[in-house]
């Protein structure tokens, strides 16, 4: 790894107002200012965005596949969190 | 959770974007490499071997169910190596592929054509970036991959070792070369590896204009003056056969095909895609008023597709081996741009350090900085010359 | 070719710009010819006289600089910069097409005028050099262009519509140039040396930017005001980049004038030869 390799950044783009930023990809840049500009040129050159976030890849904490079961399985058996769990008599409205 | 190695970016799903996978998926390659391939060694013996078998079973089940493999999932070393080789080659093809067309930007014969060509060559740089970005989720850095390209240890599609001699070549490249690439790439949008598939969705969406502009360019020439028509026919004559070679060697000789198909990295065989491409091109050539340079080309009623003449695989192998008309030139230009740009990249890096605006260096230049080196290097074998693989063998040019 | 040569006449200096010229044409698709035109705002009449000459001057600036930037394709110092430079070049080409179309047929004007009929400032035709030279050229030109287009957009004259669209693009070009000037000036020893040489080397082409240009519809005091503001802004960027403001003259010593009068530097002729060769080799052809 030579000193002219720039750090990696993750790019998040808000495609239009009212939507949240979603991950678009990554790129290399020496600092946040250029990362934002590179992201603008690379990921929004077809007018795909109205707002951009860049985050150093090294700063993202991610859940690990080892913890997948512990993280996500317990949520799978709680159907009472979903509206479809409940039976409502026909004819009852606005509920 | 934030130590280098266990964290890396979540390429969280971007339902509306090019990487649009549904749902969150940690694409964090560095950690992935550690938790996947890195773990293999530890688990090779003893009770851990059971765990290993469990991972394998989970992977196979995901493939069988047509689910996407994401960076932090366990995957076999060979799967990783195959993907890295194919994605790197694909990315390299994009950036080397800029050259034959950039060759005509400064001579484009109308301002409209000039704008189109500039935008297209720019897209190719962008596509290279998407693909390097996707490859980086597997624990290799772009810097490493570029080094391998520059030193000839990784290849790019051999089609770009042919010269673009006239303006009509810009049209022929768009119509035939991009056409062949799209035929290859559309199935890759369903590739089993999530980041690659998402990158391809974006690439395919953007490339739809590439082929059309080439076709339109050729149509204008074909319907133009005698000289323009002749220029168009000459370009098609020169690009037709190399375009067919882009699908890679015949199925019987394709080194990596079977395994890639089994892993759903690849969805159709080289010959199948090649036939599909020929069938698409024949009526398009007719509409253009140009002929394809193959006297054996004929509709085969029985098979429901076209028969075509033999491909000169000797030429293919020679070009692959480095003896094409432009191999040296393409690589030399690429290397020169990289070397001449070194002071610029260094300056920006130095500036960021001095101003304290560089993100922290740990794992900074790439996700894999956190990955045990041996794992990563072992996973990225150089294309073996003569294996029939490496380059167009996977049929992923452009 | 004289300084006040109108654009219409200039366009005719090419060897052949008429229709078909007797060349056997297979053209039977009217769409192709029609689509080669540019999006000239429909209903807007072509400019004549001084405004037409001004449209040529600004259009040529954009056309020539776009061409120079496009020469970077495949040679940029980093892939991200391939995309950035191409974006800027495409913006400029778009501006050029709008501006030239105000004065005549964009392709006739771009491809069939000879060197002496081009009205661009000499700064934009200067060869790319290393990345520092390209950035210095971008800095000098984009700061000027932003100041000018902001005024044109606000002025309501013949260029207000084009300028209103372009000024947003140009603000980004200026920002890109500034960002890089800071990094190269205050980067490594080598980058500082190169950037310093670049800002000094191009300094003598910057005076021409503020020669009053008839037909723009600007206040007569505008050029002097823009020049003062330009100097201030350039000094600020260079200062932050740890670079000195060059102290040499900002004009060439040659009394004959410069780009706006159709007098160019030697590399420009070669650039045009390359740019125009194919178009001129097929007189009357459609592309």
GROMACS .gro file of N, CA and C in nm, chain B residues 95 98 102 104-115 118-119 121-122 125-126 128-129 132 142 146 167 216-217 219-229 231 333-334 336-338 341-348 350-351 354-355, chain C residues 23-29 32 35-36 63 66-67 70-71 73-80 82-83 86-87 89-90 93 97 100 106-107 110-111 130-132 180 182-184 186-188 190-191 194 240 274-275 278-279 282 285-287:
model
  348
  190UNK      N    1  -1.165   0.060  -1.771
  190UNK     CA    2  -1.075   0.176  -1.777
  190UNK      C    3  -0.978   0.168  -1.895
  193UNK      N    4  -1.155   0.283  -2.213
  193UNK     CA    5  -1.169   0.426  -2.242
  193UNK      C    6  -1.078   0.467  -2.358
  197UNK      N    7  -1.155   0.731  -2.646
  197UNK     CA    8  -1.100   0.863  -2.615
  197UNK      C    9  -1.011   0.909  -2.730
  199UNK      N   10  -1.078   0.932  -3.017
  199UNK     CA   11  -1.153   1.010  -3.117
  199UNK      C   12  -1.225   1.131  -3.059
  200UNK      N   13  -1.218   1.152  -2.930
  200UNK     CA   14  -1.291   1.267  -2.872
  200UNK      C   15  -1.245   1.397  -2.936
  201UNK      N   16  -1.115   1.414  -2.950
  201UNK     CA   17  -1.064   1.542  -2.999
  201UNK      C   18  -1.086   1.559  -3.149
  202UNK      N   19  -1.133   1.453  -3.215
  202UNK     CA   20  -1.157   1.465  -3.359
  202UNK      C   21  -1.304   1.442  -3.395
  203UNK      N   22  -1.389   1.433  -3.296
  203UNK     CA   23  -1.531   1.407  -3.323
  203UNK      C   24  -1.582   1.510  -3.423
  204UNK      N   25  -1.657   1.465  -3.524
  204UNK     CA   26  -1.688   1.554  -3.637
  204UNK      C   27  -1.806   1.649  -3.616
  205UNK      N   28  -1.876   1.640  -3.506
  205UNK     CA   29  -1.978   1.741  -3.476
  205UNK      C   30  -1.978   1.760  -3.325
  206UNK      N   31  -2.030   1.874  -3.282
  206UNK     CA   32  -2.028   1.900  -3.138
  206UNK      C   33  -2.123   1.807  -3.065
  207UNK      N   34  -2.232   1.770  -3.132
  207UNK     CA   35  -2.324   1.676  -3.070
  207UNK      C   36  -2.255   1.542  -3.047
  208UNK      N   37  -2.186   1.492  -3.148
  208UNK     CA   38  -2.116   1.364  -3.134
  208UNK      C   39  -2.006   1.374  -3.028
  209UNK      N   40  -1.944   1.490  -3.022
  209UNK     CA   41  -1.836   1.507  -2.926
  209UNK      C   42  -1.890   1.498  -2.783
  210UNK      N   43  -2.003   1.562  -2.759
  210UNK     CA   44  -2.062   1.558  -2.625
  210UNK      C   45  -2.100   1.413  -2.589
  213UNK      N   46  -1.781   1.210  -2.517
  213UNK     CA   47  -1.722   1.245  -2.388
  213UNK      C   48  -1.800   1.183  -2.273
  214UNK      N   49  -1.932   1.190  -2.284
  214UNK     CA   50  -2.015   1.134  -2.177
  214UNK      C   51  -1.998   0.983  -2.169
  216UNK      N   52  -1.726   0.799  -2.263
  216UNK     CA   53  -1.595   0.764  -2.208
  216UNK      C   54  -1.592   0.792  -2.057
  217UNK      N   55  -1.659   0.898  -2.019
  217UNK     CA   56  -1.669   0.928  -1.876
  217UNK      C   57  -1.743   0.816  -1.802
  220UNK      N   58  -1.516   0.531  -1.717
  220UNK     CA   59  -1.438   0.554  -1.595
  220UNK      C   60  -1.527   0.528  -1.473
  221UNK      N   61  -1.650   0.576  -1.479
  221UNK     CA   62  -1.743   0.556  -1.369
  221UNK      C   63  -1.771   0.409  -1.345
  223UNK      N   64  -1.580   0.159  -1.421
  223UNK     CA   65  -1.461   0.102  -1.360
  223UNK      C   66  -1.463   0.126  -1.210
  224UNK      N   67  -1.501   0.247  -1.171
  224UNK     CA   68  -1.505   0.279  -1.029
  224UNK      C   69  -1.611   0.197  -0.954
  227UNK      N   70  -1.454  -0.155  -0.922
  227UNK     CA   71  -1.346  -0.163  -0.822
  227UNK      C   72  -1.407  -0.156  -0.683
  237UNK      N   73  -0.824  -0.126  -0.433
  237UNK     CA   74  -0.811  -0.082  -0.572
  237UNK      C   75  -0.663  -0.067  -0.608
  241UNK      N   76  -0.495  -0.232  -0.928
  241UNK     CA   77  -0.431  -0.152  -1.033
  241UNK      C   78  -0.286  -0.195  -1.052
  262UNK      N   79  -1.331   0.717  -3.750
  262UNK     CA   80  -1.445   0.762  -3.670
  262UNK      C   81  -1.551   0.654  -3.661
  311UNK      N   82  -2.672   0.447  -3.386
  311UNK     CA   83  -2.716   0.570  -3.453
  311UNK      C   84  -2.603   0.634  -3.532
  312UNK      N   85  -2.484   0.630  -3.474
  312UNK     CA   86  -2.366   0.685  -3.542
  312UNK      C   87  -2.340   0.610  -3.673
  314UNK      N   88  -2.554   0.433  -3.841
  314UNK     CA   89  -2.665   0.456  -3.933
  314UNK      C   90  -2.644   0.586  -4.011
  315UNK      N   91  -2.601   0.689  -3.940
  315UNK     CA   92  -2.575   0.817  -4.007
  315UNK      C   93  -2.466   0.800  -4.113
  316UNK      N   94  -2.365   0.723  -4.081
  316UNK     CA   95  -2.257   0.702  -4.178
  316UNK      C   96  -2.306   0.616  -4.295
  317UNK      N   97  -2.378   0.511  -4.260
  317UNK     CA   98  -2.423   0.419  -4.364
  317UNK      C   99  -2.513   0.491  -4.464
  318UNK      N  100  -2.593   0.584  -4.413
  318UNK     CA  101  -2.685   0.657  -4.501
  318UNK      C  102  -2.624   0.788  -4.550
  319UNK      N  103  -2.499   0.810  -4.520
  319UNK     CA  104  -2.433   0.935  -4.559
  319UNK      C  105  -2.370   0.925  -4.697
  320UNK      N  106  -2.255   0.985  -4.712
  320UNK     CA  107  -2.187   0.984  -4.842
  320UNK      C  108  -2.128   0.846  -4.867
  321UNK      N  109  -2.083   0.824  -4.991
  321UNK     CA  110  -2.018   0.696  -5.025
  321UNK      C  111  -1.900   0.671  -4.931
  322UNK      N  112  -1.824   0.777  -4.910
  322UNK     CA  113  -1.704   0.761  -4.827
  322UNK      C  114  -1.742   0.725  -4.683
  323UNK      N  115  -1.848   0.786  -4.634
  323UNK     CA  116  -1.892   0.755  -4.497
  323UNK      C  117  -1.943   0.612  -4.488
  324UNK      N  118  -2.018   0.572  -4.589
  324UNK     CA  119  -2.070   0.436  -4.591
  324UNK      C  120  -1.955   0.334  -4.590
  326UNK      N  121  -1.661   0.380  -4.482
  326UNK     CA  122  -1.595   0.387  -4.350
  326UNK      C  123  -1.670   0.298  -4.249
  428UNK      N  124   0.007   0.342  -2.177
  428UNK     CA  125  -0.065   0.466  -2.148
  428UNK      C  126  -0.125   0.463  -2.008
  429UNK      N  127  -0.180   0.348  -1.974
  429UNK     CA  128  -0.242   0.333  -1.842
  429UNK      C  129  -0.138   0.353  -1.732
  431UNK      N  130   0.149   0.508  -1.757
  431UNK     CA  131   0.200   0.644  -1.758
  431UNK      C  132   0.104   0.737  -1.683
  432UNK      N  133  -0.024   0.723  -1.710
  432UNK     CA  134  -0.121   0.809  -1.642
  432UNK      C  135  -0.109   0.790  -1.490
  433UNK      N  136  -0.094   0.665  -1.449
  433UNK     CA  137  -0.085   0.636  -1.306
  433UNK      C  138   0.043   0.694  -1.247
  436UNK      N  139   0.048   1.066  -1.238
  436UNK     CA  140  -0.048   1.120  -1.142
  436UNK      C  141  -0.005   1.101  -0.997
  437UNK      N  142   0.103   1.028  -0.976
  437UNK     CA  143   0.142   0.994  -0.839
  437UNK      C  144   0.164   1.120  -0.754
  438UNK      N  145   0.228   1.219  -0.810
  438UNK     CA  146   0.258   1.340  -0.729
  438UNK      C  147   0.129   1.412  -0.690
  439UNK      N  148   0.028   1.402  -0.775
  439UNK     CA  149  -0.100   1.467  -0.745
  439UNK      C  150  -0.168   1.394  -0.628
  440UNK      N  151  -0.170   1.261  -0.636
  440UNK     CA  152  -0.235   1.183  -0.529
  440UNK      C  153  -0.160   1.201  -0.397
  441UNK      N  154  -0.028   1.203  -0.408
  441UNK     CA  155   0.053   1.224  -0.286
  441UNK      C  156   0.027   1.361  -0.225
  442UNK      N  157   0.017   1.461  -0.312
  442UNK     CA  158  -0.004   1.597  -0.262
  442UNK      C  159  -0.135   1.607  -0.185
  443UNK      N  160  -0.240   1.550  -0.241
  443UNK     CA  161  -0.370   1.558  -0.174
  443UNK      C  162  -0.368   1.482  -0.043
  445UNK      N  163  -0.102   1.428   0.146
  445UNK     CA  164  -0.018   1.504   0.240
  445UNK      C  165  -0.094   1.624   0.295
  446UNK      N  166  -0.170   1.688   0.207
  446UNK     CA  167  -0.249   1.804   0.249
  446UNK      C  168  -0.349   1.764   0.357
  449UNK      N  169  -0.177   1.701   0.686
  449UNK     CA  170  -0.133   1.825   0.749
  449UNK      C  171  -0.250   1.903   0.807
  450UNK      N  172  -0.361   1.906   0.734
  450UNK     CA  173  -0.477   1.980   0.781
  450UNK      C  174  -0.560   1.901   0.882
  516UNK      N  175  -2.131   1.592  -5.340
  516UNK     CA  176  -2.092   1.459  -5.297
  516UNK      C  177  -2.214   1.369  -5.301
  517UNK      N  178  -2.197   1.252  -5.357
  517UNK     CA  179  -2.310   1.161  -5.361
  517UNK      C  180  -2.355   1.133  -5.219
  518UNK      N  181  -2.476   1.162  -5.188
  518UNK     CA  182  -2.523   1.141  -5.053
  518UNK      C  183  -2.630   1.034  -5.048
  519UNK      N  184  -2.616   0.945  -4.953
  519UNK     CA  185  -2.719   0.844  -4.935
  519UNK      C  186  -2.822   0.891  -4.836
  520UNK      N  187  -2.805   1.013  -4.791
  520UNK     CA  188  -2.891   1.057  -4.682
  520UNK      C  189  -3.037   1.051  -4.722
  521UNK      N  190  -3.114   0.981  -4.646
  521UNK     CA  191  -3.257   0.983  -4.670
  521UNK      C  192  -3.332   0.989  -4.538
  522UNK      N  193  -3.258   1.008  -4.432
  522UNK     CA  194  -3.324   1.020  -4.303
  522UNK      C  195  -3.311   1.163  -4.255
  525UNK      N  196  -3.150   1.267  -3.904
  525UNK     CA  197  -3.009   1.275  -3.868
  525UNK      C  198  -2.956   1.417  -3.879
  528UNK      N  199  -3.120   1.640  -3.616
  528UNK     CA  200  -3.076   1.621  -3.479
  528UNK      C  201  -2.933   1.668  -3.454
  529UNK      N  202  -2.862   1.697  -3.563
  529UNK     CA  203  -2.725   1.742  -3.540
  529UNK      C  204  -2.725   1.886  -3.489
  556UNK      N  205  -1.578   2.642  -2.582
  556UNK     CA  206  -1.547   2.533  -2.674
  556UNK      C  207  -1.401   2.489  -2.661
  559UNK      N  208  -1.317   2.336  -2.319
  559UNK     CA  209  -1.376   2.202  -2.313
  559UNK      C  210  -1.288   2.103  -2.388
  560UNK      N  211  -1.242   2.144  -2.504
  560UNK     CA  212  -1.157   2.056  -2.584
  560UNK      C  213  -1.028   2.022  -2.509
  563UNK      N  214  -1.100   1.780  -2.239
  563UNK     CA  215  -1.131   1.647  -2.292
  563UNK      C  216  -1.004   1.571  -2.330
  564UNK      N  217  -0.897   1.645  -2.357
  564UNK     CA  218  -0.770   1.578  -2.388
  564UNK      C  219  -0.718   1.496  -2.269
  566UNK      N  220  -0.890   1.280  -2.111
  566UNK     CA  221  -0.958   1.150  -2.103
  566UNK      C  222  -0.859   1.035  -2.116
  567UNK      N  223  -0.857   0.951  -2.015
  567UNK     CA  224  -0.765   0.838  -2.014
  567UNK      C  225  -0.627   0.872  -1.959
  568UNK      N  226  -0.607   0.997  -1.919
  568UNK     CA  227  -0.474   1.038  -1.870
  568UNK      C  228  -0.479   1.101  -1.731
  569UNK      N  229  -0.594   1.106  -1.669
  569UNK     CA  230  -0.607   1.179  -1.543
  569UNK      C  231  -0.528   1.112  -1.431
  570UNK      N  232  -0.489   1.191  -1.330
  570UNK     CA  233  -0.404   1.138  -1.223
  570UNK      C  234  -0.472   1.034  -1.134
  571UNK      N  235  -0.603   1.033  -1.132
  571UNK     CA  236  -0.675   0.934  -1.052
  571UNK      C  237  -0.812   0.917  -1.116
  572UNK      N  238  -0.870   0.799  -1.103
  572UNK     CA  239  -0.994   0.771  -1.176
  572UNK      C  240  -1.107   0.868  -1.141
  573UNK      N  241  -1.117   0.903  -1.013
  573UNK     CA  242  -1.221   0.996  -0.974
  573UNK      C  243  -1.209   1.127  -1.052
  575UNK      N  244  -1.093   1.157  -1.358
  575UNK     CA  245  -1.141   1.136  -1.496
  575UNK      C  246  -1.286   1.182  -1.505
  576UNK      N  247  -1.363   1.140  -1.403
  576UNK     CA  248  -1.505   1.171  -1.403
  576UNK      C  249  -1.525   1.321  -1.381
  579UNK      N  250  -1.422   1.533  -1.691
  579UNK     CA  251  -1.518   1.513  -1.799
  579UNK      C  252  -1.647   1.590  -1.771
  580UNK      N  253  -1.688   1.593  -1.645
  580UNK     CA  254  -1.809   1.670  -1.612
  580UNK      C  255  -1.792   1.817  -1.647
  582UNK      N  256  -1.577   1.945  -1.860
  582UNK     CA  257  -1.567   1.959  -2.006
  582UNK      C  258  -1.706   1.953  -2.071
  583UNK      N  259  -1.791   1.866  -2.019
  583UNK     CA  260  -1.926   1.854  -2.077
  583UNK      C  261  -2.010   1.978  -2.049
  586UNK      N  262  -1.887   2.235  -2.291
  586UNK     CA  263  -1.930   2.208  -2.429
  586UNK      C  264  -2.077   2.246  -2.446
  590UNK      N  265  -2.217   2.521  -2.712
  590UNK     CA  266  -2.318   2.493  -2.815
  590UNK      C  267  -2.431   2.595  -2.809
  593UNK      N  268  -2.272   2.942  -2.936
  593UNK     CA  269  -2.244   2.945  -3.080
  593UNK      C  270  -2.374   2.944  -3.159
  599UNK      N  271  -2.379   2.582  -3.507
  599UNK     CA  272  -2.271   2.548  -3.415
  599UNK      C  273  -2.157   2.474  -3.484
  600UNK      N  274  -2.191   2.380  -3.571
  600UNK     CA  275  -2.085   2.301  -3.634
  600UNK      C  276  -2.008   2.382  -3.740
  603UNK      N  277  -1.776   2.593  -3.536
  603UNK     CA  278  -1.669   2.521  -3.467
  603UNK      C  279  -1.570   2.461  -3.565
  604UNK      N  280  -1.620   2.411  -3.676
  604UNK     CA  281  -1.534   2.329  -3.762
  604UNK      C  282  -1.485   2.399  -3.888
  623UNK      N  283   0.110   1.982  -1.706
  623UNK     CA  284   0.083   1.882  -1.602
  623UNK      C  285  -0.049   1.921  -1.534
  624UNK      N  286  -0.090   1.842  -1.436
  624UNK     CA  287  -0.219   1.867  -1.372
  624UNK      C  288  -0.221   2.006  -1.306
  625UNK      N  289  -0.107   2.054  -1.260
  625UNK     CA  290  -0.100   2.185  -1.196
  625UNK      C  291  -0.134   2.296  -1.297
  673UNK      N  292  -0.843   2.202  -0.559
  673UNK     CA  293  -0.716   2.144  -0.605
  673UNK      C  294  -0.599   2.241  -0.589
  675UNK      N  295  -0.563   2.447  -0.348
  675UNK     CA  296  -0.524   2.435  -0.207
  675UNK      C  297  -0.440   2.309  -0.183
  676UNK      N  298  -0.483   2.199  -0.241
  676UNK     CA  299  -0.412   2.072  -0.216
  676UNK      C  300  -0.276   2.066  -0.283
  677UNK      N  301  -0.268   2.123  -0.402
  677UNK     CA  302  -0.139   2.118  -0.471
  677UNK      C  303  -0.043   2.222  -0.416
  679UNK      N  304  -0.047   2.352  -0.112
  679UNK     CA  305  -0.011   2.315   0.024
  679UNK      C  306  -0.012   2.163   0.040
  680UNK      N  307   0.059   2.097  -0.051
  680UNK     CA  308   0.063   1.951  -0.047
  680UNK      C  309   0.203   1.903  -0.015
  681UNK      N  310   0.273   1.860  -0.118
  681UNK     CA  311   0.413   1.820  -0.100
  681UNK      C  312   0.503   1.928  -0.159
  683UNK      N  313   0.702   1.892  -0.401
  683UNK     CA  314   0.694   1.884  -0.547
  683UNK      C  315   0.567   1.950  -0.599
  684UNK      N  316   0.456   1.924  -0.532
  684UNK     CA  317   0.331   1.981  -0.584
  684UNK      C  318   0.333   2.133  -0.568
  687UNK      N  319   0.538   2.270  -0.854
  687UNK     CA  320   0.467   2.263  -0.981
  687UNK      C  321   0.353   2.365  -0.987
  733UNK      N  322  -0.424   3.108   0.070
  733UNK     CA  323  -0.459   2.989   0.149
  733UNK      C  324  -0.382   2.866   0.102
  767UNK      N  325  -0.643   1.928  -3.536
  767UNK     CA  326  -0.692   1.799  -3.489
  767UNK      C  327  -0.845   1.800  -3.478
  768UNK      N  328  -0.896   1.906  -3.422
  768UNK     CA  329  -1.040   1.915  -3.398
  768UNK      C  330  -1.118   1.916  -3.529
  771UNK      N  331  -1.139   1.588  -3.939
  771UNK     CA  332  -1.236   1.491  -3.991
  771UNK      C  333  -1.356   1.561  -4.053
  772UNK      N  334  -1.407   1.660  -3.985
  772UNK     CA  335  -1.524   1.732  -4.037
  772UNK      C  336  -1.492   1.793  -4.173
  775UNK      N  337  -1.476   1.573  -4.505
  775UNK     CA  338  -1.599   1.523  -4.569
  775UNK      C  339  -1.696   1.638  -4.588
  778UNK      N  340  -2.097   1.660  -4.540
  778UNK     CA  341  -2.150   1.536  -4.484
  778UNK      C  342  -2.226   1.562  -4.354
  779UNK      N  343  -2.319   1.475  -4.322
  779UNK     CA  344  -2.388   1.478  -4.193
  779UNK      C  345  -2.329   1.370  -4.104
  780UNK      N  346  -2.331   1.394  -3.976
  780UNK     CA  347  -2.268   1.298  -3.884
  780UNK      C  348  -2.366   1.246  -3.782
   0.00000   0.00000   0.00000
